[in-house]
Structures are given as C-alpha cells and as structure tokens.
PDB file of C-alpha atoms in Angstrom:
ATOM      1  CA  UNK A 232       0.197  -5.286  52.851  1.00  0.00           C
ATOM      2  CA  UNK A 233       3.474  -7.325  50.731  1.00  0.00           C
ATOM      3  CA  UNK A 234       4.382  -9.872  49.277  1.00  0.00           C
ATOM      4  CA  UNK A 235       7.585 -12.097  48.376  1.00  0.00           C
ATOM      5  CA  UNK A 236       6.607 -14.099  45.361  1.00  0.00           C
ATOM      6  CA  UNK A 237       9.772 -15.004  44.795  1.00  0.00           C
ATOM      7  CA  UNK A 238      10.477 -16.480  48.733  1.00  0.00           C
ATOM      8  CA  UNK A 239       7.393 -19.064  47.995  1.00  0.00           C
ATOM      9  CA  UNK A 240       7.503 -20.390  44.733  1.00  0.00           C
ATOM     10  CA  UNK A 241      11.587 -20.882  46.380  1.00  0.00           C
ATOM     11  CA  UNK A 242       9.820 -22.287  49.119  1.00  0.00           C
ATOM     12  CA  UNK A 243       7.063 -24.423  46.983  1.00  0.00           C
ATOM     13  CA  UNK A 244      10.059 -25.834  44.899  1.00  0.00           C
ATOM     14  CA  UNK A 245      12.037 -27.161  48.198  1.00  0.00           C
ATOM     15  CA  UNK A 246       8.734 -29.239  49.323  1.00  0.00           C
ATOM     16  CA  UNK A 247       7.624 -30.470  45.658  1.00  0.00           C
ATOM     17  CA  UNK A 248      11.576 -31.821  45.410  1.00  0.00           C
ATOM     18  CA  UNK A 249      12.364 -33.253  49.197  1.00  0.00           C
ATOM     19  CA  UNK A 250       8.712 -34.361  49.480  1.00  0.00           C
ATOM     20  CA  UNK A 251       9.164 -36.765  46.185  1.00  0.00           C
ATOM     21  CA  UNK A 252      12.008 -38.190  47.445  1.00  0.00           C
ATOM     22  CA  UNK A 253      10.957 -39.067  50.810  1.00  0.00           C
ATOM     23  CA  UNK A 254       7.630 -40.344  48.954  1.00  0.00           C
ATOM     24  CA  UNK A 255      10.126 -42.313  46.651  1.00  0.00           C
ATOM     25  CA  UNK A 256      12.156 -43.577  49.999  1.00  0.00           C
ATOM     26  CA  UNK A 257       9.389 -44.430  51.965  1.00  0.00           C
ATOM     27  CA  UNK A 258       8.694 -46.111  49.400  1.00  0.00           C
ATOM     28  CA  UNK A 259      11.191 -48.679  48.769  1.00  0.00           C
ATOM     29  CA  UNK A 260      12.113 -48.906  53.029  1.00  0.00           C
ATOM     30  CA  UNK A 261       8.098 -49.679  53.614  1.00  0.00           C
ATOM     31  CA  UNK A 262       8.187 -52.670  50.472  1.00  0.00           C
ATOM     32  CA  UNK A 263      12.219 -54.138  51.959  1.00  0.00           C
ATOM     33  CA  UNK A 264      10.222 -54.489  55.546  1.00  0.00           C
ATOM     34  CA  UNK A 265       6.942 -55.521  54.184  1.00  0.00           C
ATOM     35  CA  UNK A 266       6.139 -59.931  54.242  1.00  0.00           C
ATOM     36  CA  UNK A 267       4.814 -62.168  51.735  1.00  0.00           C
ATOM     37  CA  UNK A 268       3.320 -65.189  51.671  1.00  0.00           C
ATOM     38  CA  UNK A 269       3.887 -66.863  47.953  1.00  0.00           C
ATOM     39  CA  UNK A 270       1.929 -67.352  45.717  1.00  0.00           C
ATOM     40  CA  UNK A 271      -1.069 -64.585  48.269  1.00  0.00           C
ATOM     41  CA  UNK A 272      -4.268 -64.010  45.314  1.00  0.00           C
ATOM     42  CA  UNK A 273      -4.970 -60.530  46.119  1.00  0.00           C
ATOM     43  CA  UNK A 274      -8.202 -61.563  44.501  1.00  0.00           C
ATOM     44  CA  UNK A 275      -8.105 -60.093  41.865  1.00  0.00           C
ATOM     45  CA  UNK A 276      -9.055 -62.721  38.565  1.00  0.00           C
ATOM     46  CA  UNK A 277      -9.830 -62.239  34.342  1.00  0.00           C
ATOM     47  CA  UNK A 278     -11.573 -64.178  32.037  1.00  0.00           C
ATOM     48  CA  UNK A 279     -10.897 -66.636  35.313  1.00  0.00           C
ATOM     49  CA  UNK A 280      -7.308 -67.264  33.479  1.00  0.00           C
ATOM     50  CA  UNK A 281      -5.394 -64.002  34.199  1.00  0.00           C
ATOM     51  CA  UNK A 282      -4.556 -64.017  38.554  1.00  0.00           C
ATOM     52  CA  UNK A 283      -3.178 -60.848  40.085  1.00  0.00           C
ATOM     53  CA  UNK A 284      -0.769 -61.268  43.710  1.00  0.00           C
ATOM     54  CA  UNK A 285       0.869 -60.173  45.652  1.00  0.00           C
ATOM     55  CA  UNK A 286       4.050 -60.738  46.075  1.00  0.00           C
ATOM     56  CA  UNK A 287       7.387 -58.023  46.395  1.00  0.00           C
ATOM     57  CA  UNK A 288       8.885 -55.847  43.746  1.00  0.00           C
ATOM     58  CA  UNK A 289      11.803 -57.385  41.632  1.00  0.00           C
ATOM     59  CA  UNK A 290      15.161 -56.733  44.042  1.00  0.00           C
ATOM     60  CA  UNK A 291      16.105 -55.377  40.578  1.00  0.00           C
ATOM     61  CA  UNK A 292      14.267 -52.790  40.652  1.00  0.00           C
ATOM     62  CA  UNK A 293      14.052 -51.440  44.073  1.00  0.00           C
ATOM     63  CA  UNK A 294      17.785 -51.504  43.182  1.00  0.00           C
ATOM     64  CA  UNK A 295      16.799 -49.301  40.463  1.00  0.00           C
ATOM     65  CA  UNK A 296      15.143 -47.013  42.566  1.00  0.00           C
ATOM     66  CA  UNK A 297      17.735 -46.798  45.320  1.00  0.00           C
ATOM     67  CA  UNK A 298      20.495 -45.958  42.532  1.00  0.00           C
ATOM     68  CA  UNK A 299      17.930 -43.429  41.299  1.00  0.00           C
ATOM     69  CA  UNK A 300      17.707 -41.723  44.529  1.00  0.00           C
ATOM     70  CA  UNK A 301      21.306 -42.067  45.413  1.00  0.00           C
ATOM     71  CA  UNK A 302      21.789 -39.860  41.763  1.00  0.00           C
ATOM     72  CA  UNK A 303      18.614 -37.255  42.367  1.00  0.00           C
ATOM     73  CA  UNK A 304      20.437 -36.466  45.750  1.00  0.00           C
ATOM     74  CA  UNK A 305      23.785 -35.809  44.761  1.00  0.00           C
ATOM     75  CA  UNK A 306      22.793 -33.576  41.891  1.00  0.00           C
ATOM     76  CA  UNK A 307      20.634 -31.136  43.729  1.00  0.00           C
ATOM     77  CA  UNK A 308      24.037 -31.313  46.329  1.00  0.00           C
ATOM     78  CA  UNK A 309      25.924 -30.090  43.218  1.00  0.00           C
ATOM     79  CA  UNK A 310      23.844 -28.736  41.346  1.00  0.00           C
ATOM     80  CA  UNK A 311      21.009 -26.352  40.793  1.00  0.00           C
ATOM     81  CA  UNK A 312      17.424 -27.741  40.621  1.00  0.00           C
ATOM     82  CA  UNK A 313      15.974 -26.867  45.169  1.00  0.00           C
ATOM     83  CA  UNK A 314      15.124 -23.127  44.611  1.00  0.00           C
ATOM     84  CA  UNK A 315      16.925 -20.877  44.484  1.00  0.00           C
ATOM     85  CA  UNK A 316      19.722 -23.438  46.194  1.00  0.00           C
ATOM     86  CA  UNK A 317      22.682 -22.897  43.139  1.00  0.00           C
ATOM     87  CA  UNK A 318      24.715 -26.259  44.148  1.00  0.00           C
ATOM     88  CA  UNK A 319      28.733 -27.070  45.091  1.00  0.00           C
ATOM     89  CA  UNK A 320      29.044 -26.017  41.420  1.00  0.00           C
ATOM     90  CA  UNK A 321      27.210 -22.349  40.820  1.00  0.00           C
ATOM     91  CA  UNK A 322      26.289 -24.172  37.661  1.00  0.00           C
ATOM     92  CA  UNK A 323      24.332 -21.523  35.327  1.00  0.00           C
ATOM     93  CA  UNK A 324      22.579 -21.983  32.200  1.00  0.00           C
ATOM     94  CA  UNK A 325      23.972 -18.014  31.871  1.00  0.00           C
ATOM     95  CA  UNK A 326      27.724 -19.450  32.809  1.00  0.00           C
ATOM     96  CA  UNK A 327      26.964 -22.358  30.023  1.00  0.00           C
ATOM     97  CA  UNK A 328      26.038 -20.074  27.016  1.00  0.00           C
ATOM     98  CA  UNK A 329      28.731 -17.581  28.141  1.00  0.00           C
ATOM     99  CA  UNK A 330      31.621 -20.323  26.942  1.00  0.00           C
ATOM    100  CA  UNK A 331      29.742 -21.410  24.913  1.00  0.00           C
ATOM    101  CA  UNK A 332      29.978 -18.529  23.251  1.00  0.00           C
ATOM    102  CA  UNK A 333      33.885 -17.619  23.848  1.00  0.00           C
ATOM    103  CA  UNK A 334      34.696 -21.041  23.332  1.00  0.00           C
ATOM    104  CA  UNK A 335      33.157 -19.636  20.065  1.00  0.00           C
ATOM    105  CA  UNK A 336      34.501 -16.585  19.705  1.00  0.00           C
ATOM    106  CA  UNK A 337      37.813 -18.486  20.141  1.00  0.00           C
ATOM    107  CA  UNK A 338      37.434 -19.858  17.082  1.00  0.00           C
ATOM    108  CA  UNK A 339      36.586 -18.003  14.607  1.00  0.00           C
ATOM    109  CA  UNK A 340      37.743 -15.278  15.933  1.00  0.00           C
ATOM    110  CA  UNK A 341      40.839 -15.689  14.156  1.00  0.00           C
ATOM    111  CA  UNK A 342      38.801 -15.742  10.108  1.00  0.00           C
ATOM    112  CA  UNK A 343      37.386 -12.782  10.873  1.00  0.00           C
ATOM    113  CA  UNK A 344      39.866 -10.661  12.076  1.00  0.00           C
ATOM    114  CA  UNK A 345      41.884 -12.092   8.017  1.00  0.00           C
ATOM    115  CA  UNK A 346      37.822 -10.713   7.028  1.00  0.00           C
ATOM    116  CA  UNK A 347      38.381  -7.642   8.408  1.00  0.00           C
ATOM    117  CA  UNK A 348      41.699  -7.197   6.906  1.00  0.00           C
ATOM    118  CA  UNK A 349      40.519  -7.556   3.384  1.00  0.00           C
ATOM    119  CA  UNK A 350      38.800  -5.150   1.659  1.00  0.00           C
ATOM    120  CA  UNK A 351      35.531  -5.070   0.838  1.00  0.00           C
ATOM    121  CA  UNK A 352      35.483  -5.217  -3.072  1.00  0.00           C
ATOM    122  CA  UNK A 353      38.038  -7.563  -2.520  1.00  0.00           C
ATOM    123  CA  UNK A 354      36.077  -9.945   0.274  1.00  0.00           C
ATOM    124  CA  UNK A 355      33.625  -9.839  -1.597  1.00  0.00           C
ATOM    125  CA  UNK A 356      35.062 -12.371  -4.752  1.00  0.00           C
ATOM    126  CA  UNK A 357      35.662 -14.795  -1.944  1.00  0.00           C
ATOM    127  CA  UNK A 358      33.529 -17.756  -2.669  1.00  0.00           C
ATOM    128  CA  UNK A 359      34.601 -18.874   1.248  1.00  0.00           C
ATOM    129  CA  UNK A 360      33.405 -15.785   3.135  1.00  0.00           C
ATOM    130  CA  UNK A 361      30.830 -14.885   2.053  1.00  0.00           C
ATOM    131  CA  UNK A 362      29.205 -18.010   2.436  1.00  0.00           C
ATOM    132  CA  UNK A 363      29.658 -16.441   6.364  1.00  0.00           C
ATOM    133  CA  UNK A 364      28.478 -13.414   5.303  1.00  0.00           C
ATOM    134  CA  UNK A 365      25.450 -15.408   3.966  1.00  0.00           C
ATOM    135  CA  UNK A 366      24.733 -17.326   6.888  1.00  0.00           C
ATOM    136  CA  UNK A 367      25.153 -13.758   8.664  1.00  0.00           C
ATOM    137  CA  UNK A 368      22.743 -12.309   6.869  1.00  0.00           C
ATOM    138  CA  UNK A 369      19.605 -15.117   7.029  1.00  0.00           C
ATOM    139  CA  UNK A 370      20.517 -15.191  10.892  1.00  0.00           C
ATOM    140  CA  UNK A 371      20.372 -11.193  11.340  1.00  0.00           C
ATOM    141  CA  UNK A 372      19.400  -9.149   7.903  1.00  0.00           C
ATOM    142  CA  UNK A 373      16.656 -12.596   6.026  1.00  0.00           C
ATOM    143  CA  UNK A 374      13.407 -11.059   8.665  1.00  0.00           C
ATOM    144  CA  UNK A 375      13.351  -7.468   6.365  1.00  0.00           C
ATOM    145  CA  UNK A 376      15.348  -7.906   3.834  1.00  0.00           C
ATOM    146  CA  UNK A 377      13.820 -11.412   2.579  1.00  0.00           C
ATOM    147  CA  UNK A 378      16.657 -14.466   2.498  1.00  0.00           C
ATOM    148  CA  UNK A 379      17.151 -13.086  -1.430  1.00  0.00           C
ATOM    149  CA  UNK A 380      17.705  -9.666  -0.184  1.00  0.00           C
ATOM    150  CA  UNK A 381      14.964  -9.313  -2.662  1.00  0.00           C
ATOM    151  CA  UNK A 382      12.867  -7.185   0.334  1.00  0.00           C
ATOM    152  CA  UNK A 383       9.549  -6.674   1.054  1.00  0.00           C
ATOM    153  CA  UNK A 384       7.088  -3.672   0.980  1.00  0.00           C
ATOM    154  CA  UNK A 385       8.906  -1.005   3.116  1.00  0.00           C
ATOM    155  CA  UNK A 386      11.996  -3.265   3.319  1.00  0.00           C
ATOM    156  CA  UNK A 387      14.575  -2.249   0.387  1.00  0.00           C
ATOM    157  CA  UNK A 388      15.860  -4.800  -2.192  1.00  0.00           C
ATOM    158  CA  UNK A 389      19.688  -5.329  -1.330  1.00  0.00           C
ATOM    159  CA  UNK A 390      19.464  -6.693  -4.071  1.00  0.00           C
ATOM    160  CA  UNK A 391      19.452  -4.135  -7.912  1.00  0.00           C
ATOM    161  CA  UNK A 392      21.799  -1.505  -7.841  1.00  0.00           C
ATOM    162  CA  UNK A 393      19.077   1.713  -6.552  1.00  0.00           C
ATOM    163  CA  UNK A 394      20.625   2.684  -3.316  1.00  0.00           C
ATOM    164  CA  UNK A 395      18.533   5.731  -0.904  1.00  0.00           C
ATOM    165  CA  UNK A 396      21.506   5.867   0.904  1.00  0.00           C
ATOM    166  CA  UNK A 397      24.028   4.546  -1.503  1.00  0.00           C
ATOM    167  CA  UNK A 398      25.608   1.414  -3.010  1.00  0.00           C
ATOM    168  CA  UNK A 399      29.145   2.327  -2.485  1.00  0.00           C
ATOM    169  CA  UNK A 400      30.827  -0.464   0.554  1.00  0.00           C
ATOM    170  CA  UNK A 401      31.387   3.027   2.795  1.00  0.00           C
ATOM    171  CA  UNK A 402      28.035   4.045   2.491  1.00  0.00           C
ATOM    172  CA  UNK A 403      26.732   0.133   2.758  1.00  0.00           C
ATOM    173  CA  UNK A 404      28.968  -0.161   6.035  1.00  0.00           C
ATOM    174  CA  UNK A 405      27.871   2.844   7.441  1.00  0.00           C
ATOM    175  CA  UNK A 406      24.156   2.242   6.758  1.00  0.00           C
ATOM    176  CA  UNK A 407      23.943  -2.132   8.116  1.00  0.00           C
ATOM    177  CA  UNK A 408      27.153  -0.093  11.350  1.00  0.00           C
ATOM    178  CA  UNK A 409      25.373   2.875  12.605  1.00  0.00           C
ATOM    179  CA  UNK A 410      21.416   2.707  10.998  1.00  0.00           C
ATOM    180  CA  UNK A 411      19.562   4.733   8.723  1.00  0.00           C
ATOM    181  CA  UNK A 412      15.834   6.839   9.513  1.00  0.00           C
ATOM    182  CA  UNK A 413      14.277   7.223   6.224  1.00  0.00           C
ATOM    183  CA  UNK A 414      11.427  10.252   7.245  1.00  0.00           C
ATOM    184  CA  UNK A 415       8.936  11.534   4.322  1.00  0.00           C
ATOM    185  CA  UNK A 416       6.659  13.976   6.320  1.00  0.00           C
ATOM    186  CA  UNK A 417       2.651  14.177   5.456  1.00  0.00           C
ATOM    187  CA  UNK A 418       1.517  16.824   3.589  1.00  0.00           C
ATOM    188  CA  UNK A 419      -2.481  15.746   3.901  1.00  0.00           C
ATOM    189  CA  UNK A 420      -5.686  16.271   5.590  1.00  0.00           C
ATOM    190  CA  UNK A 421      -5.778  20.249   3.648  1.00  0.00           C
ATOM    191  CA  UNK A 422      -3.207  21.529   5.600  1.00  0.00           C
ATOM    192  CA  UNK A 423      -0.534  21.044   3.381  1.00  0.00           C
ATOM    193  CA  UNK A 424      -2.237  19.786   0.035  1.00  0.00           C
ATOM    194  CA  UNK A 425      -5.990  19.597   0.192  1.00  0.00           C
ATOM    195  CA  UNK A 426      -7.294  16.207  -1.710  1.00  0.00           C
ATOM    196  CA  UNK A 427      -7.300  17.548  -5.475  1.00  0.00           C
ATOM    197  CA  UNK A 428      -3.607  18.620  -5.435  1.00  0.00           C
ATOM    198  CA  UNK A 429      -3.198  15.643  -3.584  1.00  0.00           C
ATOM    199  CA  UNK A 430      -4.382  13.586  -6.945  1.00  0.00           C
ATOM    200  CA  UNK A 431      -2.629  15.727  -9.260  1.00  0.00           C
ATOM    201  CA  UNK A 432       0.308  15.710  -7.399  1.00  0.00           C
ATOM    202  CA  UNK A 433       0.129  10.970  -7.861  1.00  0.00           C
ATOM    203  CA  UNK A 434      -1.254  11.607 -11.843  1.00  0.00           C
ATOM    204  CA  UNK A 435       2.890  13.547 -12.194  1.00  0.00           C
ATOM    205  CA  UNK A 436       4.731  11.444  -9.712  1.00  0.00           C
ATOM    206  CA  UNK A 437       2.999   8.801 -11.949  1.00  0.00           C
ATOM    207  CA  UNK A 438       3.825  10.389 -15.040  1.00  0.00           C
ATOM    208  CA  UNK A 439       7.803  11.043 -14.617  1.00  0.00           C
ATOM    209  CA  UNK A 440       8.413   6.678 -13.896  1.00  0.00           C
ATOM    210  CA  UNK A 441       6.425   6.564 -18.017  1.00  0.00           C
ATOM    211  CA  UNK A 442       3.206   4.576 -15.662  1.00  0.00           C
ATOM    212  CA  UNK A 443      -0.195   5.362 -16.352  1.00  0.00           C
ATOM    213  CA  UNK A 444      -1.293   8.416 -15.761  1.00  0.00           C
ATOM    214  CA  UNK A 445      -4.270  11.328 -16.201  1.00  0.00           C
ATOM    215  CA  UNK A 446      -2.240  14.043 -18.716  1.00  0.00           C
ATOM    216  CA  UNK A 447      -4.665  17.147 -17.466  1.00  0.00           C
ATOM    217  CA  UNK A 448      -4.024  16.383 -13.437  1.00  0.00           C
ATOM    218  CA  UNK A 449      -0.552  15.661 -13.656  1.00  0.00           C
ATOM    219  CA  UNK A 450      -0.094  18.875 -15.374  1.00  0.00           C
ATOM    220  CA  UNK A 451      -1.421  20.205 -12.598  1.00  0.00           C
ATOM    221  CA  UNK A 452       0.932  18.576 -10.899  1.00  0.00           C
ATOM    222  CA  UNK A 453       3.544  19.489 -12.628  1.00  0.00           C
ATOM    223  CA  UNK A 454       4.308  23.191 -10.698  1.00  0.00           C
ATOM    224  CA  UNK A 455       3.190  21.707  -7.843  1.00  0.00           C
ATOM    225  CA  UNK A 456       6.199  19.073  -7.801  1.00  0.00           C
ATOM    226  CA  UNK A 457       8.608  22.007  -8.803  1.00  0.00           C
ATOM    227  CA  UNK A 458       7.658  25.419  -7.317  1.00  0.00           C
ATOM    228  CA  UNK A 459       6.248  23.770  -3.974  1.00  0.00           C
ATOM    229  CA  UNK A 460       7.451  20.974  -1.461  1.00  0.00           C
ATOM    230  CA  UNK A 461       8.932  18.368  -2.933  1.00  0.00           C
ATOM    231  CA  UNK A 462      11.094  20.091  -5.056  1.00  0.00           C
ATOM    232  CA  UNK A 463      13.782  20.769  -1.905  1.00  0.00           C
ATOM    233  CA  UNK A 464      14.307  17.184  -1.341  1.00  0.00           C
ATOM    234  CA  UNK A 465      13.259  15.000  -4.628  1.00  0.00           C
ATOM    235  CA  UNK A 466      15.359  17.803  -6.390  1.00  0.00           C
ATOM    236  CA  UNK A 467      13.732  18.853  -9.953  1.00  0.00           C
ATOM    237  CA  UNK A 468      12.975  16.555 -12.514  1.00  0.00           C
ATOM    238  CA  UNK A 469      11.770  14.141  -9.989  1.00  0.00           C
ATOM    239  CA  UNK A 470      15.330  12.302  -9.754  1.00  0.00           C
ATOM    240  CA  UNK A 471      16.023  12.480  -6.062  1.00  0.00           C
ATOM    241  CA  UNK A 472      18.852  12.145  -3.682  1.00  0.00           C
ATOM    242  CA  UNK A 473      21.630  10.304  -2.367  1.00  0.00           C
ATOM    243  CA  UNK A 474      20.453   9.457   1.828  1.00  0.00           C
ATOM    244  CA  UNK A 475      17.606  12.511   1.492  1.00  0.00           C
ATOM    245  CA  UNK A 476      15.167  10.974  -0.940  1.00  0.00           C
ATOM    246  CA  UNK A 477      14.556   8.690  -2.889  1.00  0.00           C
ATOM    247  CA  UNK A 478      14.726   9.139  -7.116  1.00  0.00           C
ATOM    248  CA  UNK A 479      11.308   8.121  -8.460  1.00  0.00           C
ATOM    249  CA  UNK A 480      12.106   8.685 -12.018  1.00  0.00           C
ATOM    250  CA  UNK A 481      12.374   4.547 -12.237  1.00  0.00           C
ATOM    251  CA  UNK A 482      10.642   1.768 -11.510  1.00  0.00           C
ATOM    252  CA  UNK A 483      11.598   0.693  -7.809  1.00  0.00           C
ATOM    253  CA  UNK A 484       9.000   1.354  -5.348  1.00  0.00           C
ATOM    254  CA  UNK A 485       9.703   1.019  -2.375  1.00  0.00           C
ATOM    255  CA  UNK A 486       6.073   1.123  -0.837  1.00  0.00           C
ATOM    256  CA  UNK A 487       3.983   0.854  -3.995  1.00  0.00           C
ATOM    257  CA  UNK A 488       3.641   2.629  -7.262  1.00  0.00           C
ATOM    258  CA  UNK A 489      -0.622   2.497  -7.500  1.00  0.00           C
ATOM    259  CA  UNK A 490      -2.021   6.088  -6.893  1.00  0.00           C
ATOM    260  CA  UNK A 491      -3.264   5.029  -3.276  1.00  0.00           C
ATOM    261  CA  UNK A 492      -0.530   4.235  -1.957  1.00  0.00           C
ATOM    262  CA  UNK A 493       1.093   7.118  -3.300  1.00  0.00           C
ATOM    263  CA  UNK A 494      -1.367   9.002  -2.265  1.00  0.00           C
ATOM    264  CA  UNK A 495      -1.022   7.306   0.896  1.00  0.00           C
ATOM    265  CA  UNK A 496       2.785   8.324   1.673  1.00  0.00           C
ATOM    266  CA  UNK A 497       1.892  12.658  -0.205  1.00  0.00           C
ATOM    267  CA  UNK A 498      -0.297  12.266   2.663  1.00  0.00           C
ATOM    268  CA  UNK A 499       0.350  10.458   6.192  1.00  0.00           C
ATOM    269  CA  UNK A 500       3.614  10.782   5.107  1.00  0.00           C
ATOM    270  CA  UNK A 501       6.314   7.517   6.567  1.00  0.00           C
ATOM    271  CA  UNK A 502       8.702   6.477   8.472  1.00  0.00           C
ATOM    272  CA  UNK A 503      11.193   4.082   8.311  1.00  0.00           C
ATOM    273  CA  UNK A 504      13.638   3.057  10.437  1.00  0.00           C
ATOM    274  CA  UNK A 505      17.239   1.303   9.675  1.00  0.00           C
ATOM    275  CA  UNK A 506      18.337  -0.976  12.901  1.00  0.00           C
ATOM    276  CA  UNK A 507      22.208   0.135  13.861  1.00  0.00           C
ATOM    277  CA  UNK A 508      24.262  -3.459  14.405  1.00  0.00           C
ATOM    278  CA  UNK A 509      28.298  -2.501  15.157  1.00  0.00           C
ATOM    279  CA  UNK A 510      27.763  -2.314  18.814  1.00  0.00           C
ATOM    280  CA  UNK A 511      26.500  -6.380  18.427  1.00  0.00           C
ATOM    281  CA  UNK A 512      27.327  -6.734  15.334  1.00  0.00           C
ATOM    282  CA  UNK A 513      31.120  -6.077  15.996  1.00  0.00           C
ATOM    283  CA  UNK A 514      34.541  -4.578  13.300  1.00  0.00           C
ATOM    284  CA  UNK A 515      34.415  -7.449  11.784  1.00  0.00           C
ATOM    285  CA  UNK A 516      31.171  -9.278  10.997  1.00  0.00           C
ATOM    286  CA  UNK A 517      30.221  -5.828  10.718  1.00  0.00           C
ATOM    287  CA  UNK A 518      33.517  -5.691   7.623  1.00  0.00           C
ATOM    288  CA  UNK A 519      31.800  -8.950   6.169  1.00  0.00           C
ATOM    289  CA  UNK A 520      28.273  -8.463   6.100  1.00  0.00           C
ATOM    290  CA  UNK A 521      29.033  -4.689   4.409  1.00  0.00           C
ATOM    291  CA  UNK A 522      31.077  -7.506   1.629  1.00  0.00           C
ATOM    292  CA  UNK A 523      28.333  -9.484   1.386  1.00  0.00           C
ATOM    293  CA  UNK A 524      25.525  -7.685   1.134  1.00  0.00           C
ATOM    294  CA  UNK A 525      27.947  -5.321  -2.169  1.00  0.00           C
ATOM    295  CA  UNK A 526      27.969  -8.645  -3.517  1.00  0.00           C
ATOM    296  CA  UNK A 527      24.926  -8.625  -3.520  1.00  0.00           C
ATOM    297  CA  UNK A 528      24.452  -7.079  -6.478  1.00  0.00           C
ATOM    298  CA  UNK A 529      28.195  -6.535  -8.048  1.00  0.00           C
ATOM    299  CA  UNK A 530      29.501 -10.263  -8.298  1.00  0.00           C
ATOM    300  CA  UNK A 531      26.832 -11.478 -10.219  1.00  0.00           C
TER     301      UNK A 531
END
C-alpha cells in the first residue's frame, strides 16, 4: 500500500491556513454582533482594587484585524502559501536567488573579464584584484587551507615555496581548475615490507632531512630505499618529482615528520584529493584565484 505524503502535507497546510483565517473572521463577526452592557462586571476582582469589565474590543483593534485578514488573503492569492499553490505571480525563492545572482554577475562580470585578460604574474601585483581574490579564497578554499593559506595536516601550505604539483602560474591554475589526486600506495602488513624494514626506512627517511634518527637503522634502510620501492617516485637521494612524489630532503611534511606518522604513511599509504573548481567557478574566477595563490609566496 502506498501513501502520498506530499498530498497529505499539502492538504494539511491548506487546512491550517484557511481555518486560521476563518477563525479570525469568525471572532470579528461574533464581536461585532455581540451586545454589551456598559460597565458590566465579569466577577473577576484582584486586591479589591482591580476590576475586570466585559467590554467590546476597541474599534481600531477590530479594523486592524480586518485589514490583516484582507492582506493575508491578497498575499495568499499572489504568493505561495497554500500548500502546493504557487500563487498568481509564480514567485519562488529559487527564482529570486537566480535573479540576484544574475544581477550580481552583470555588475561584476566586466571586472572579472578584465582580470582574465591580465597576465597572472601582473595580476598578482594588483592590490584591488588581490582583495577580490582573497575573498574568493576565503569563500571556497579556506576550509581546507586555512584563512592564511598556511594549511594543516593533509592540506598543503600555499604561502611557502614548496609545491607538490608545481608553483608556476599555469601549474597552479591547472591544480585549481582540474583538481589533483595524490596517492602513496601502502607497503605494510608484511606483504611488501616487514615491521623491521619499515623501521629502517623510517630512520633513513628522517636522515634525509637531518632529523634525529638511528644511524644503524638508517644505514640498513638506505638500500631498501635506493634499490626497492621508493626510488621510482622519490628519486635517488629523496628529492622527489613534481606531480609524482614529495621532496623528502626538506623540512616540509604534509602529514607530519614523527617516526610514528612516517611509519603510518609507509604502512597504510596516503590518498589525498584536491577537487576541481573549473565548472563551478568559471574561467574568470579560476584565473583570479590562481593569481592570488601565486601572490602568497611570490609577492612578499
């Protein structure tokens, strides 16, 4: 047995609205026909000084109530309010939003089109454009990269000069427009590396950037790194490759540099994704965002 909930709630809303209006009208009708005796007491008295009288409602109050009912009827005729009835004007909040967006786009589109014609490096020097780019960044990018673009665990710092996929304008634009996927495959669980080998690799990786490590374990981990599964992506010496694997010889660590975190990365791998914004933002805003991100590490 099926039951149309939408039809039920439509009828429910219509009934509530109509009954409310009829109830108000009935109250006004009853009050207009009722007879009252001047200074008729109701029998309610407080502290022998306050006495309640049965007097009619003030005329101004009744007229105000009447106007309210008339306004409600006119409103419900023109605008949605009676369940699924859309109103004579066909107004919807979605249409209003579309109109407001269209009006806003009409005002700012020439400005963005002008920015699109400007070289990214030159645009990055335009303080007015960068204020607009900053607002775009705080709307769409801040949730992951932070208000100051310094990132957090798993989300890279955009204000330094370390770039996983390249820091040139076209590389940054490619990242923003089409997104990126970063994958570090897992090598733990005994299938590729034993627990002792993971420990050796961890110490060797830490030695590459001059961090505290066990020299004996690092020495044992070096051939594992250079002759095994790591060198193909991270290159001999661990300097990495743009777009493929991060540099392990600097002090920049996306997930952290502790022995525990590095071991976790080797054993479980990492899978990170930067969403694509081209379709949502369009060419102009992607171009401006690119210039803003470029400016963070190039226009000090």
